[in-house]
Structure formats: structure tokens, C-alpha cells
C-alpha atoms as one frame of an Amber mdcrd trajectory, in Angstrom:
protein
  10.883   5.169 -38.685  10.104   8.361 -36.283  10.382   7.084 -32.568   8.066
   8.973 -29.826   9.729  10.584 -27.511   9.042  10.574 -23.775   8.499  13.362
 -22.798  10.751  14.462 -20.061  11.340  17.278 -17.225  14.297  18.800 -16.342
  15.512  19.528 -12.816  19.083  21.079 -11.630  21.194  18.975  -9.315  25.050
  18.838  -7.153  26.255  15.157  -7.679  29.429  14.710  -5.655  31.303  11.773
  -6.890  33.294   9.205  -5.267  36.817  10.763  -7.035  35.432  13.897  -4.889
  34.506  14.965  -8.212  31.388  18.318  -7.738  29.099  18.367 -10.858  26.352
  20.626 -11.279  23.953  19.656 -14.142  20.216  18.403 -15.634  18.947  15.139
 -14.747  15.747  14.040 -17.268  12.710  13.067 -14.524   9.568  11.500 -15.621
   5.994  13.361 -16.112   4.508  10.736 -14.461   6.448   7.779 -11.965   4.632
   4.096 -11.518   5.282   3.716  -8.107   3.228   6.952  -6.402   1.437   9.254
  -8.670   2.467  12.416  -9.957   5.746  12.544 -12.084   9.489  10.735 -11.017
  11.440  12.298  -8.112  15.251  12.323  -7.874  14.903  10.226  -5.250  13.273
   7.361  -7.429  15.811   8.126 -10.187  19.282   7.462  -8.319  16.843   4.013
  -6.682  15.186   2.852 -10.049  18.025   0.335 -11.213  19.450   1.609 -14.012
  23.916   1.779 -14.019  24.334   4.738 -15.598  21.548   8.109 -16.020  22.307
  10.754 -17.907  23.519  14.336 -16.623  23.249  17.363 -18.779  26.258  19.807
 -17.732  27.217  23.886 -19.736  29.713  20.538 -21.824  27.557  18.486 -23.172
  25.892  15.441 -21.518  27.713  12.176 -19.452  27.088   9.176 -18.576  27.693
   8.892 -14.864  27.998   5.576 -12.940  25.357   5.101  -9.859  28.207   3.660
  -7.982  30.091   6.110  -8.636  27.392   8.830  -6.978  28.030   9.616  -3.338
  25.606  11.950  -2.766  23.066  14.727  -4.505  21.032  17.545  -4.047  18.525
  19.319  -4.853  16.401  22.251  -4.276  13.763  21.348  -1.619  11.308  24.090
  -3.358  11.544  20.926  -6.578  11.764  17.705  -4.157   9.748  18.060  -1.202
   6.916  17.262   0.049   4.533  16.935   2.514   4.738  13.281   1.492   7.891
  12.643   2.282   7.631  14.808   5.909   5.236  12.216   6.604   5.979  10.235
   9.806   8.477  10.499  13.118  11.313  13.019  12.905  14.134  12.626  13.420
  18.409  14.969  12.819  21.046  12.683  12.105  24.408  13.691  11.185  25.662
  11.421   8.237  29.851  10.798   8.355  31.248   9.703   4.666  34.276   8.611
   3.381  33.532  11.049   0.982  32.556  15.004   2.066  32.749  14.780   5.493
  29.608  15.505   7.902  26.517  16.212   7.174  23.626  17.106   9.074  19.980
  16.480   8.182  16.364  15.659   9.288  14.885  12.071   7.961  10.984  10.972
   8.271  10.229   7.146   9.768   7.194   5.840   8.357   7.379   2.829   7.138
   6.110   0.920   3.978   3.856  -1.435   6.462   2.561   1.809   8.552   5.128
   1.730  11.913   7.283   4.305  12.592  10.627   3.117  13.078  14.213   3.398
  14.740  16.584   5.157  12.493  17.983   1.980  12.011  15.422   0.864  10.578
  14.786   3.594   7.976  18.534   3.166   6.888  18.303  -0.738   6.553  15.280
  -1.012   4.306  16.431  -1.563   0.650  17.615   1.519  -1.206  20.868   2.399
  -2.880  20.243   6.415  -1.441  18.082   7.597   1.104  17.391  11.123   2.016
  18.244  13.280   3.856  16.389  17.140   4.535  18.245  20.270   4.622  16.549
  23.554   5.151  17.394  24.508   1.393  17.972  21.535   0.028  17.197  17.820
  -0.123  20.206  15.772  -0.324  20.309  12.392  -0.947  22.985   9.705  -0.084
  24.170   6.579  -1.465  24.892   4.206   1.979  27.998   2.306  -0.314  30.166
   5.877   1.167  28.875   6.124   4.221  30.632   5.527   7.339  28.639   5.982
  10.308  25.285   7.525  11.094  24.764   9.436  14.578  20.546  10.127  15.992
  21.131  11.328  19.204  23.872  14.038  19.036  26.237  15.436  17.027  29.969
  13.577  17.172
């Protein structure tokens, strides 16, 4: 019996794990997403609720436990779109257990149409939230965040 294959696209990512390991490789993203029009993005994959995701590396495919991904980086040109940058813009500095201080921009437009506060944004029921940097979109696992500064750099 031949099982039909689901077409996926591959995207290069850089991951930082909880044991301080950095991995470079490719993730597999769906050509369609149920939550929005267009293809799945890295944020959709990270917040999908899956326990393990495959990463294609030079040594082969490894299944990664999502609970141990501290941060995931993907090129802005691949990930960012205009809808992601809707709302109020804030520059924040995030201090993580592993990886140190990370600076980036967030855009807040909550599902009910309100333009909220940084507190509202980071308290959404997401495991990973995104920061925009000039060349990357960085997804941070909230489990590894120690503090967030939205007024001045610490």
C-alpha cells in the first residue's frame, strides 16, 4: 500500500537548546496552514503543540523535544510578513536563562482588535513568541525567559 506523501517545504533555522547546544538545519513546513492563509511558518510549527519536531542536519534527521528549544532563528526574508508587523511596535530586551540578553521588536495587535501592552503580548497562551531583528525573526520559548525590559535596556 502506498501512503500519499504530504508536500512540505524546507526552511533553514538555527536553534539553541537547553543544554547550550546550537544546531543548524532545516525544518519541514506545510504548504498550507489551518490558522491563516498561506504556508505554515516557523512560529506555527513551534506553537503547534507537537512534542517533537524533526530537524534535518548534515548528520541526518534528529527529533527534537520542543520543551528544550530555547530559541529558534529564521531569516526575516523567509518568515516575516506585513500582517506579523501589524499593531503597536515596541523594542524589548529579553534576558534568558541560556543565551543571554536578546534585543528585538514586537508588534502587538491582540485577537480582539486591541493594541495592548507588552505584558498582554507575552501572557498570550503561546509557548514561543517572536522578536523581529533586522535580519532574523527570533522565537523565544517562554519557559527560559527570566525577565523582559520594555522601557530601557538593562
